[in-house]
Short mmCIF file of C-alpha atoms in Angstrom, two decimals:
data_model
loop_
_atom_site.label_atom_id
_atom_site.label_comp_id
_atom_site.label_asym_id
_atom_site.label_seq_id
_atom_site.Cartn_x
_atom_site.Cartn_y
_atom_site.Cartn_z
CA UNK N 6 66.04 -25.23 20.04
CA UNK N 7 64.60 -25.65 23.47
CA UNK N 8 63.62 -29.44 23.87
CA UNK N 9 61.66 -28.81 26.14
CA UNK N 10 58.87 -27.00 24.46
CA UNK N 11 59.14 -28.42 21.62
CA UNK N 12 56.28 -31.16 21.62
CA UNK N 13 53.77 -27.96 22.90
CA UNK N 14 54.83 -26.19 20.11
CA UNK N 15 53.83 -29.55 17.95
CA UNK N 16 50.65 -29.15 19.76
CA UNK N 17 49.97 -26.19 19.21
CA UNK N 18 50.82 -26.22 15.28
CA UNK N 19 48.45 -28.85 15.16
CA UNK N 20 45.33 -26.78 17.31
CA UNK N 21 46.27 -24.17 14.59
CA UNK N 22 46.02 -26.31 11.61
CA UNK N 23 42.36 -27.44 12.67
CA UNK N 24 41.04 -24.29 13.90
CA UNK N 25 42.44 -21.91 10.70
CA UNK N 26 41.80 -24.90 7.98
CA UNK N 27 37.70 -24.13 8.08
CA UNK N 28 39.09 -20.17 7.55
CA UNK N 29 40.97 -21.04 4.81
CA UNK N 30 38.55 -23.43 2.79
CA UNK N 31 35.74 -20.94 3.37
CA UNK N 32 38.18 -17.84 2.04
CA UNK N 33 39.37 -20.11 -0.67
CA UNK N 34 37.71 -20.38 -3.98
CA UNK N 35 33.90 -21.75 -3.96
CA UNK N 36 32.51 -23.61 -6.83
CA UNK N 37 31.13 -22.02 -9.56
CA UNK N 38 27.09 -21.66 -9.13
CA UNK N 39 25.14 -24.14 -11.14
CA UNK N 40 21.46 -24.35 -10.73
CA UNK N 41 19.13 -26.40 -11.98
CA UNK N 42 16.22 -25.22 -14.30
CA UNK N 43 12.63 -26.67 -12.31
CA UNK N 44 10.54 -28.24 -14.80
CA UNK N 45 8.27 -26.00 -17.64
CA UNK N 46 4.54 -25.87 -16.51
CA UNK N 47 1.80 -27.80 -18.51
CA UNK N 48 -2.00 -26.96 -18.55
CA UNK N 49 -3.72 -27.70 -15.32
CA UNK N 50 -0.82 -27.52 -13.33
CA UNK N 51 -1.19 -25.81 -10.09
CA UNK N 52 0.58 -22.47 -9.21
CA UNK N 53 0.82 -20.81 -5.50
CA UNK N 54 0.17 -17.75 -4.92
CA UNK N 55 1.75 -16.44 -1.53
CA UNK N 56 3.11 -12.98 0.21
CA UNK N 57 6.36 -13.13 1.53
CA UNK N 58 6.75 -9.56 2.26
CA UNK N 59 4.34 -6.88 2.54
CA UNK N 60 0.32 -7.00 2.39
CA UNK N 61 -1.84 -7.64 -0.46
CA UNK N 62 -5.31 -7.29 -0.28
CA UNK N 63 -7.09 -10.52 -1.28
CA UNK N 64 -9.23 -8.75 -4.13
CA UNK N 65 -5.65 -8.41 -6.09
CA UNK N 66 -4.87 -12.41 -5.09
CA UNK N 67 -8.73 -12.89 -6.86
CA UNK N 68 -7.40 -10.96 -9.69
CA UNK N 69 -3.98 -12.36 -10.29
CA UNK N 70 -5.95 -15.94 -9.75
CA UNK N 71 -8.29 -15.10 -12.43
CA UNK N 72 -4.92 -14.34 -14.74
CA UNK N 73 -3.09 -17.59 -13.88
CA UNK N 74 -6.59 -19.36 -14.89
CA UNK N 75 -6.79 -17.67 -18.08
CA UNK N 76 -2.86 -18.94 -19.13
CA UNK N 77 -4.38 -22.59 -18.11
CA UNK N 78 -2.96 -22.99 -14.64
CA UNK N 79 -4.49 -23.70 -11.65
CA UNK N 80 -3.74 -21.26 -9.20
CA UNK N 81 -3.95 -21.81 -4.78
CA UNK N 82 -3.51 -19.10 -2.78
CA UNK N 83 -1.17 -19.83 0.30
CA UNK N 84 -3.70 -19.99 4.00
CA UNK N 85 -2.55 -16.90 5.44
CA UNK N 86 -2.81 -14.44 1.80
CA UNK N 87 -4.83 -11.77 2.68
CA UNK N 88 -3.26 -11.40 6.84
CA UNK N 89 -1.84 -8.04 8.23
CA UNK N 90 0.84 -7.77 10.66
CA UNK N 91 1.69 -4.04 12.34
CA UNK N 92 0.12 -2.28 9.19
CA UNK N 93 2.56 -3.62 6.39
CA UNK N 94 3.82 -6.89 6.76
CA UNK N 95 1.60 -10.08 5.15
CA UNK N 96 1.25 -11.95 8.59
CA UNK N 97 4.12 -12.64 11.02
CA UNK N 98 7.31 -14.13 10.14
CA UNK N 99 6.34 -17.62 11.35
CA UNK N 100 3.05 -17.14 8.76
CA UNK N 101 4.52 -16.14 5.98
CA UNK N 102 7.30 -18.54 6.50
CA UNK N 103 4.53 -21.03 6.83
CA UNK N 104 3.20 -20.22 3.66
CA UNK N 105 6.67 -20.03 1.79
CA UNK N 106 7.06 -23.99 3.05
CA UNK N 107 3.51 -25.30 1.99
CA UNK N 108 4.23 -23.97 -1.25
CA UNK N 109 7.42 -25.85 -1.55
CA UNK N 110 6.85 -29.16 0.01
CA UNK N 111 3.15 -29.42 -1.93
CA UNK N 112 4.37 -31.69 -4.67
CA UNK N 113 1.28 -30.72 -7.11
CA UNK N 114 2.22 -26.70 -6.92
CA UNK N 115 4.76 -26.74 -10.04
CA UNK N 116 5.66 -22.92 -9.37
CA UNK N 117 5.34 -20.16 -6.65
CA UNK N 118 4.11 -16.64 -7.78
CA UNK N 119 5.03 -13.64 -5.18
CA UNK N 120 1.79 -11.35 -4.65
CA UNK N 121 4.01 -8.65 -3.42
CA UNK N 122 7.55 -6.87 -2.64
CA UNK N 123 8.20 -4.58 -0.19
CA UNK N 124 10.25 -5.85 2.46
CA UNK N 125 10.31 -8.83 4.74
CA UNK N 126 11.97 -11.99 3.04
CA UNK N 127 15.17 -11.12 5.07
CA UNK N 128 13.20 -12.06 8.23
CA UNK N 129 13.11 -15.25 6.58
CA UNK N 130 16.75 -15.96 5.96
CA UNK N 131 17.92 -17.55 8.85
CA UNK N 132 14.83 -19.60 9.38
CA UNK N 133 14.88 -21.84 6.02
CA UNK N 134 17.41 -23.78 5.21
CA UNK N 135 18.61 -23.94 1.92
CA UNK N 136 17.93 -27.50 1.84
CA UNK N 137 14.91 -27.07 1.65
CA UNK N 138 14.79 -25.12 -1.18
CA UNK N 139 16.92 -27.72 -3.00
CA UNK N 140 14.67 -30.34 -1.68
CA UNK N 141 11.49 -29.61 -4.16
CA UNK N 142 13.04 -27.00 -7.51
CA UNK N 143 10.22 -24.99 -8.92
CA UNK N 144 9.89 -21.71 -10.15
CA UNK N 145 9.83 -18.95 -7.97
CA UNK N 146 8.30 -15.70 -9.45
CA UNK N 147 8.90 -12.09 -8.38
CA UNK N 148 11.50 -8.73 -7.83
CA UNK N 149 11.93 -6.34 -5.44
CA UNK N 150 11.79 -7.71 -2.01
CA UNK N 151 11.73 -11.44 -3.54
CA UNK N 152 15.46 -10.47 -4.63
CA UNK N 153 16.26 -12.52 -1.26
CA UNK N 154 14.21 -15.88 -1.84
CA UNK N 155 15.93 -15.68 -5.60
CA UNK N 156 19.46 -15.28 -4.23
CA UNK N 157 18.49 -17.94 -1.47
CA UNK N 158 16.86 -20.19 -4.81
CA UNK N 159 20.13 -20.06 -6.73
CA UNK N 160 22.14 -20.97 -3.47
CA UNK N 161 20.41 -23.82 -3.26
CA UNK N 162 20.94 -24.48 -6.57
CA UNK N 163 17.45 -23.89 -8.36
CA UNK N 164 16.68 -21.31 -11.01
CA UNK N 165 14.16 -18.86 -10.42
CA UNK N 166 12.85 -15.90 -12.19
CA UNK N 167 13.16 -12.08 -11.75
CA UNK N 168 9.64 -10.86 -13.10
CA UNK N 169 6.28 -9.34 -12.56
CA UNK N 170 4.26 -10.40 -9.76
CA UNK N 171 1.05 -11.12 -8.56
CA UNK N 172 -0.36 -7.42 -8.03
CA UNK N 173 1.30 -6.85 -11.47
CA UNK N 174 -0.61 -9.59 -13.70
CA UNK N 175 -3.82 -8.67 -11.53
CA UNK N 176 -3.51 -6.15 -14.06
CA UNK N 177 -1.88 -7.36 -17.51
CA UNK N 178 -2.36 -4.47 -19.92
CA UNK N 179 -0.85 -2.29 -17.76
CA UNK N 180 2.66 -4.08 -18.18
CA UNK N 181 2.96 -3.80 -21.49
CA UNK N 182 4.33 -7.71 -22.82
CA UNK N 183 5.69 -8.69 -19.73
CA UNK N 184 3.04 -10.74 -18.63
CA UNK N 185 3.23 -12.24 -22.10
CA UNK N 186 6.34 -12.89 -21.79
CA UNK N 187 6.53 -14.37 -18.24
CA UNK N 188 3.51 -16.74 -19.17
CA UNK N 189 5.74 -18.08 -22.36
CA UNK N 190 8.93 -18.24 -20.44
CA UNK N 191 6.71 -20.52 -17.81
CA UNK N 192 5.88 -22.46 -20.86
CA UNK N 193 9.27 -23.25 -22.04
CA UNK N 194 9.28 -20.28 -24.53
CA UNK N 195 12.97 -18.28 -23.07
CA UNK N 196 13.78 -15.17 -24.49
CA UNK N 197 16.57 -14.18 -26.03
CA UNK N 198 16.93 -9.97 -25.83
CA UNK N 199 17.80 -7.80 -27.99
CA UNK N 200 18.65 -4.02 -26.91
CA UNK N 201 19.98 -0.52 -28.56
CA UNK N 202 23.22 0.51 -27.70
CA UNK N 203 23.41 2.85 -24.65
CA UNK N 204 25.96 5.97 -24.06
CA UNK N 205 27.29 4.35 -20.73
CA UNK N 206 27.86 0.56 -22.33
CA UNK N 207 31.11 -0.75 -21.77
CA UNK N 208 31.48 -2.83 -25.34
CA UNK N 209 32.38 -6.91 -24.87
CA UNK N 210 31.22 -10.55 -24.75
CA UNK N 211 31.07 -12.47 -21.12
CA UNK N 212 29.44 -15.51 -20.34
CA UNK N 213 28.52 -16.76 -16.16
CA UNK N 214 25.64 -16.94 -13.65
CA UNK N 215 22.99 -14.17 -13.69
CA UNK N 216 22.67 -13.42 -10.04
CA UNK N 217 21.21 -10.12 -8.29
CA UNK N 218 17.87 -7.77 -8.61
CA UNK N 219 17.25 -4.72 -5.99
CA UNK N 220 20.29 -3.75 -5.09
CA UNK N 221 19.27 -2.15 -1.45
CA UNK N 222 17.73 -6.09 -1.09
CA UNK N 223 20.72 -7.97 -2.39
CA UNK N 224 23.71 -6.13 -0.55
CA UNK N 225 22.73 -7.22 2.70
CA UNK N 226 22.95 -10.88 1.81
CA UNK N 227 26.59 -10.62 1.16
CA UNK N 228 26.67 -11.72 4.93
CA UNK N 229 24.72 -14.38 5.07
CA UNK N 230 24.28 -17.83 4.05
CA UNK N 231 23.17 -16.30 0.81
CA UNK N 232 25.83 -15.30 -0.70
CA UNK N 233 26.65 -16.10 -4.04
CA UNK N 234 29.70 -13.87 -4.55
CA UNK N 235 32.35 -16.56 -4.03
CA UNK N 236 32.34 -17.39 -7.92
CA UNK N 237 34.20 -16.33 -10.56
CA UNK N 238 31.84 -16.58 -13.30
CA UNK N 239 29.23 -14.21 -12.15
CA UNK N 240 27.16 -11.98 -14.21
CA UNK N 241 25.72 -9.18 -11.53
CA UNK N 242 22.50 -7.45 -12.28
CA UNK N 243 21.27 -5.00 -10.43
CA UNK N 244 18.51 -2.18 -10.42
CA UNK N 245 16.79 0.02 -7.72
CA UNK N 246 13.90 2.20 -7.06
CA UNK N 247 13.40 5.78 -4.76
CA UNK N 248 17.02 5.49 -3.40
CA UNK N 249 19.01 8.79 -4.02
CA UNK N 250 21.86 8.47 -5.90
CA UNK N 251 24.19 8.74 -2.89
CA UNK N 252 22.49 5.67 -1.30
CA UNK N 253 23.27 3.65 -4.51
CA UNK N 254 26.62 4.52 -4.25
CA UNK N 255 26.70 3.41 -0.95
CA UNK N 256 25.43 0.14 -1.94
CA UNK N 257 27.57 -0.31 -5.05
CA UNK N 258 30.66 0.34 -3.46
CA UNK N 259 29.56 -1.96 -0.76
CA UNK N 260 30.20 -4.50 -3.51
CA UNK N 261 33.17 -3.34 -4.73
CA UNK N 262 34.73 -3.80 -0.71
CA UNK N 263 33.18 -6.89 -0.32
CA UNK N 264 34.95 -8.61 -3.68
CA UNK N 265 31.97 -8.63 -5.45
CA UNK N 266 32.78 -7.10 -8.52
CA UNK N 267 36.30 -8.57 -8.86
CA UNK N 268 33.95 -11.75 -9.45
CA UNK N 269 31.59 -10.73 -11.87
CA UNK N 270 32.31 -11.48 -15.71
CA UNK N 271 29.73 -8.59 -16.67
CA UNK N 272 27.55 -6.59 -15.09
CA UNK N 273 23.71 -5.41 -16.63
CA UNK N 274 22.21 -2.47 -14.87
CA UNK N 275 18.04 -2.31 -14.80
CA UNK N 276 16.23 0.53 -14.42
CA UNK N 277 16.58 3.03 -11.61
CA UNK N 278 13.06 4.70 -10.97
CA UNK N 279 12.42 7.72 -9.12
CA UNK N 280 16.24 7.83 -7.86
CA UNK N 281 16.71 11.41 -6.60
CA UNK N 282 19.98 12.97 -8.33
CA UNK N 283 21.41 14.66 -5.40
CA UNK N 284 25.46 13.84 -6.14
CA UNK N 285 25.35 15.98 -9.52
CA UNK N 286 26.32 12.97 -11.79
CA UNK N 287 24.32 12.82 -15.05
CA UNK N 288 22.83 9.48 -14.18
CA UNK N 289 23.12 6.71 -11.91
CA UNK N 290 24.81 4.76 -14.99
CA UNK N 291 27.65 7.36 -15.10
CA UNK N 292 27.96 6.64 -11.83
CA UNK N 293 28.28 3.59 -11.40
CA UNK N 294 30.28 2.94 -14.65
CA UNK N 295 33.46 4.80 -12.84
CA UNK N 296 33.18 1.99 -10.60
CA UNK N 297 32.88 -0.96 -13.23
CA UNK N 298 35.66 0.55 -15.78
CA UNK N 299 38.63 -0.52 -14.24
CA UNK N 300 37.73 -4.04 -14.22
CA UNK N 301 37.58 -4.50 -17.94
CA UNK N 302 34.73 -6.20 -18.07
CA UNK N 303 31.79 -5.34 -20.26
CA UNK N 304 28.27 -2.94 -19.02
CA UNK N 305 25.00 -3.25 -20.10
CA UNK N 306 23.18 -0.19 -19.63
CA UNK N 307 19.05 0.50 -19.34
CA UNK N 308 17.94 -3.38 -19.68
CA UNK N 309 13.91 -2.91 -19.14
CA UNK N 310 13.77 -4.66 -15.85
CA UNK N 311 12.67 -3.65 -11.96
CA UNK N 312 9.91 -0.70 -11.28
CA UNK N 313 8.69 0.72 -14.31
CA UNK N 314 5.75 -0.11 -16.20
CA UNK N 315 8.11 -2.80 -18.52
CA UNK N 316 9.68 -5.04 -16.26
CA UNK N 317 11.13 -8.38 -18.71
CA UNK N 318 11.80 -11.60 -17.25
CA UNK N 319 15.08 -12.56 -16.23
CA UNK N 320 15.90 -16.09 -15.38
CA UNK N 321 18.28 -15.88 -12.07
CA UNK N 322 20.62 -18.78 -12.11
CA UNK N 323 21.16 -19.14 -15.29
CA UNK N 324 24.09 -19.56 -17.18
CA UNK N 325 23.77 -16.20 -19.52
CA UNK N 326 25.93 -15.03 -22.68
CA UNK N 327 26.06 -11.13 -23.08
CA UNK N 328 27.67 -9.47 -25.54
CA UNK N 329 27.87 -6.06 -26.04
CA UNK N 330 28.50 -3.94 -29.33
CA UNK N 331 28.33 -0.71 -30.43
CA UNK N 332 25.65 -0.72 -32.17
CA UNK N 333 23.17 -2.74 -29.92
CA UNK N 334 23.56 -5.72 -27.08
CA UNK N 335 21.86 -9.31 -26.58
CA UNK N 336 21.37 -11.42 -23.30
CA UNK N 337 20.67 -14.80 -24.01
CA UNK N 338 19.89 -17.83 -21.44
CA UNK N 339 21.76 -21.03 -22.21
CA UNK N 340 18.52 -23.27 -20.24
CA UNK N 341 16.44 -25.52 -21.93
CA UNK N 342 13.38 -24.40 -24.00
CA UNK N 343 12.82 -22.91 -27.47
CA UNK N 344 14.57 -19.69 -28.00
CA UNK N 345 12.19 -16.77 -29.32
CA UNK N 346 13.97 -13.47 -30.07
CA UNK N 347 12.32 -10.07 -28.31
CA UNK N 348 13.34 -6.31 -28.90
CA UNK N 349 14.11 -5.10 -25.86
CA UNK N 350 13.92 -0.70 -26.81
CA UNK N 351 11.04 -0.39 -24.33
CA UNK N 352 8.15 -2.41 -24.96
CA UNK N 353 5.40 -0.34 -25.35
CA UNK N 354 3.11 -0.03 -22.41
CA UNK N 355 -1.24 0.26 -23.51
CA UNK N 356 -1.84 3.99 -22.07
CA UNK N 357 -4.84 3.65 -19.79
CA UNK N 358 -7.37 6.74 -18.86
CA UNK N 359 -5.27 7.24 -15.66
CA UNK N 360 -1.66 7.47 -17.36
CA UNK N 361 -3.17 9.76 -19.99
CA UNK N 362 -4.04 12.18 -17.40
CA UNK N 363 -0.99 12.17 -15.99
CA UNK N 364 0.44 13.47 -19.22
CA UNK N 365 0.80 16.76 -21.00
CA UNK N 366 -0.01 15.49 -24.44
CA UNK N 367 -3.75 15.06 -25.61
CA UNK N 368 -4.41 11.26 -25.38
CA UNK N 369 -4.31 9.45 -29.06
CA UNK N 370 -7.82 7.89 -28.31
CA UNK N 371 -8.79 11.58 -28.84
CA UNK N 372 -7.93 12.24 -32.91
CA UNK N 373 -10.96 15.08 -33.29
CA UNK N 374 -9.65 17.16 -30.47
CA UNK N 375 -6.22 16.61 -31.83
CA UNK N 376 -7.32 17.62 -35.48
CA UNK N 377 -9.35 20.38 -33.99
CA UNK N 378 -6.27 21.70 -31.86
CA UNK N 379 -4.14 21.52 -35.17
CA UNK N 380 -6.76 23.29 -37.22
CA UNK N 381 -6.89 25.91 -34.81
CA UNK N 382 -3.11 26.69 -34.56
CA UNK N 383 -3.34 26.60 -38.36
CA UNK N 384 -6.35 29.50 -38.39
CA UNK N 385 -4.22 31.33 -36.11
CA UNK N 386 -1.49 31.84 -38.02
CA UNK N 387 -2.91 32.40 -41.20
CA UNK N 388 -4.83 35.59 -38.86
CA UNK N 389 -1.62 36.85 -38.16
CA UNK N 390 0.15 36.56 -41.51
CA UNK N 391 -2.79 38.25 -42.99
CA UNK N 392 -2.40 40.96 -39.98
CA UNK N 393 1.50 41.55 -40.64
CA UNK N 394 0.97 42.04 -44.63
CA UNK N 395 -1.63 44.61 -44.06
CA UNK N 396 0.43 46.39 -41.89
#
């Protein structure tokens, strides 16, 4: 050995050791996610109502207001609800931002309800710390777009829930019981689902942290500070709405590069609505399910959650059992609360006058016409029996 060089090679080792060791501890395993569940809301208690992402017209913030009042809350809507920014966005990033803060620093608001999805909360990212999220836990309510302020919520350490949002209880009986269900669950009333089996279910139990929503919204995060794929005891869910089927397997196996599904425990797949089939397999489930297979891990299949009519609350950041069988699955949420059981097939949606136009069947409010209809085909037939045995 040269004696010479050998103290700059010391040196150097040392330079090495300092500059790799944040490398290393960052590639290195993370500590598993555990959040915090905010506190349940009582009567009175006051409930912000803000948009993060695109517009809402104030007459819907009225109407979801007038909802919140009738489940006993007192709802606030955030100072710059009802602002436009180049056509779609709710104001400019530093006002909806703004609003997103008030909301959370406001000691009296108790939860935050989302007006609207879209897109925008990834504007947001880099401008509020996670600190501050940890700072004040309290619900946070929506899907979609809100994906990102969930993901940045469990982060930080708080629960928050995947659910129907402000333009969405403006209107309760069009949602079937998932406004019910989300007022409960704000109650301290968690639900504990129930669901058929499912062709594409991978059969097993798995217990971890319920993380995800849109998948377009939540595969982008992976390189951020919000980025909860580190863990090992993840449970992914996912779902997605007017991406074609190649698109979601973009996404997916963006996932599968980036480690995330080597991390997951179990994975639950939501609904996929208005998806365009243009990669010929049956469904996006039977697509996706070549990906999850080969990790052994167990698939739940067409859990009522995302863009349809039926979207069920999911509490992100919880620790979640889910065991799938072959005659049936549950999901339940080991948080604090009373436990009340719910049949997940499809929860039956009130048709309106506008969905039963959209259909091809006469609308049940309508039993003469139906009875007429059926009399009619009857008298028909009976006219051309009667014509064949003459003949």
């Amino acid at each position: 050995m040269n004696r010479n060089i050998f103290p700059y090679r010391i040196v150097f080792m040392i330079l090495c050791f300092f500059v790799l060791m944040p490398v290393v501890r960052a590639a290195g395993p993370k500590k598993p996610l555990k959040c915090v569940a905010p506190a349940y809301l009582k009567p009175g208690d006051k409930v912000a109502l803000i948009s993060p992402s695109y517009y809402c017209s104030m007459e819907t913030a009225f109407q979801a207001a007038d909802t919140l009042r009738s489940w006993g809350y007192e709802p606030v809507t955030g100072p710059n609800v009802g602002k436009q920014f180049l056509e779609h966005y709710a104001g400019t990033v530093e006002e909806r931002l703004s609003d997103l803060r008030w909301a959370l620093n406001d000691p009296d608001i108790k939860a935050i309800l989302c007006l609207r999805g879209g897109y925008g909360t990834l504007q947001l990212v880099e401008d509020l710390p996670l600190k501050e999220l940890a700072a004040s836990p309290k619900w946070l309510i929506g899907y979609s777009d809100i994906t990102t302020l969930l993901s940045m919520d469990a982060c930080a350490g708080v629960m928050g829930i995947h659910g129907v949002m402000g333009c969405n209880i403006a209107k309760p009986d069009s949602t079937g019981q998932s406004c019910p269900l989300l007022r409960d669950l704000l109650k301290g009333n968690v639900p504990r689902y129930e669901l058929p089996a499912h062709k594409e279910n991978i059969q097993g139990r798995a217990t971890g942290t319920l993380v995800g929503g849109n998948l377009a919204t939540f595969a982008p995060l992976l390189c951020s500070q919000v980025n909860e794929i580190g863990q090992s005891d993840i449970i992914l869910f996912v779902e997605e709405v007017e991406e074609t089927h190649h698109n979601i397997d973009r996404l997916f196996n963006m996932l599968k590069i980036s480690g995330v599904l080597a991390h997951c425990k179990g994975i639950i797949l939501g609904d996929f609505t208005d998806c365009e089939n243009d990669v010929g397999y049956e469904s996006v489930e039977t697509m996706l399910r070549e990906y999850i297979a080969p990790y052994n891990i167990p698939l739940l299949c067409g859990f009522p959650a995302g863009h349809e009519k039926v979207n069920l609350p999911l509490v992100i950041g919880a620790p979640v059992t889910m065991d799938v069988r072959s005659d049936g699955a549950t999901l339940t949420f080991d948080i604090p609360g009373e436990q009340q059981m719910v049949r997940a097939e499809r929860l039956s949606v009130p048709m309106t006058v506008e969905m039963a136009q959209n259909t091809s069947h006469v609308p049940l409010k309508h039993p003469f016409l139906l009875i007429v209809l059926i009399l009619g085909i009857i008298s028909g037939m009976a006219c051309f029996s009667g014509r064949c045995l003459k003949s």
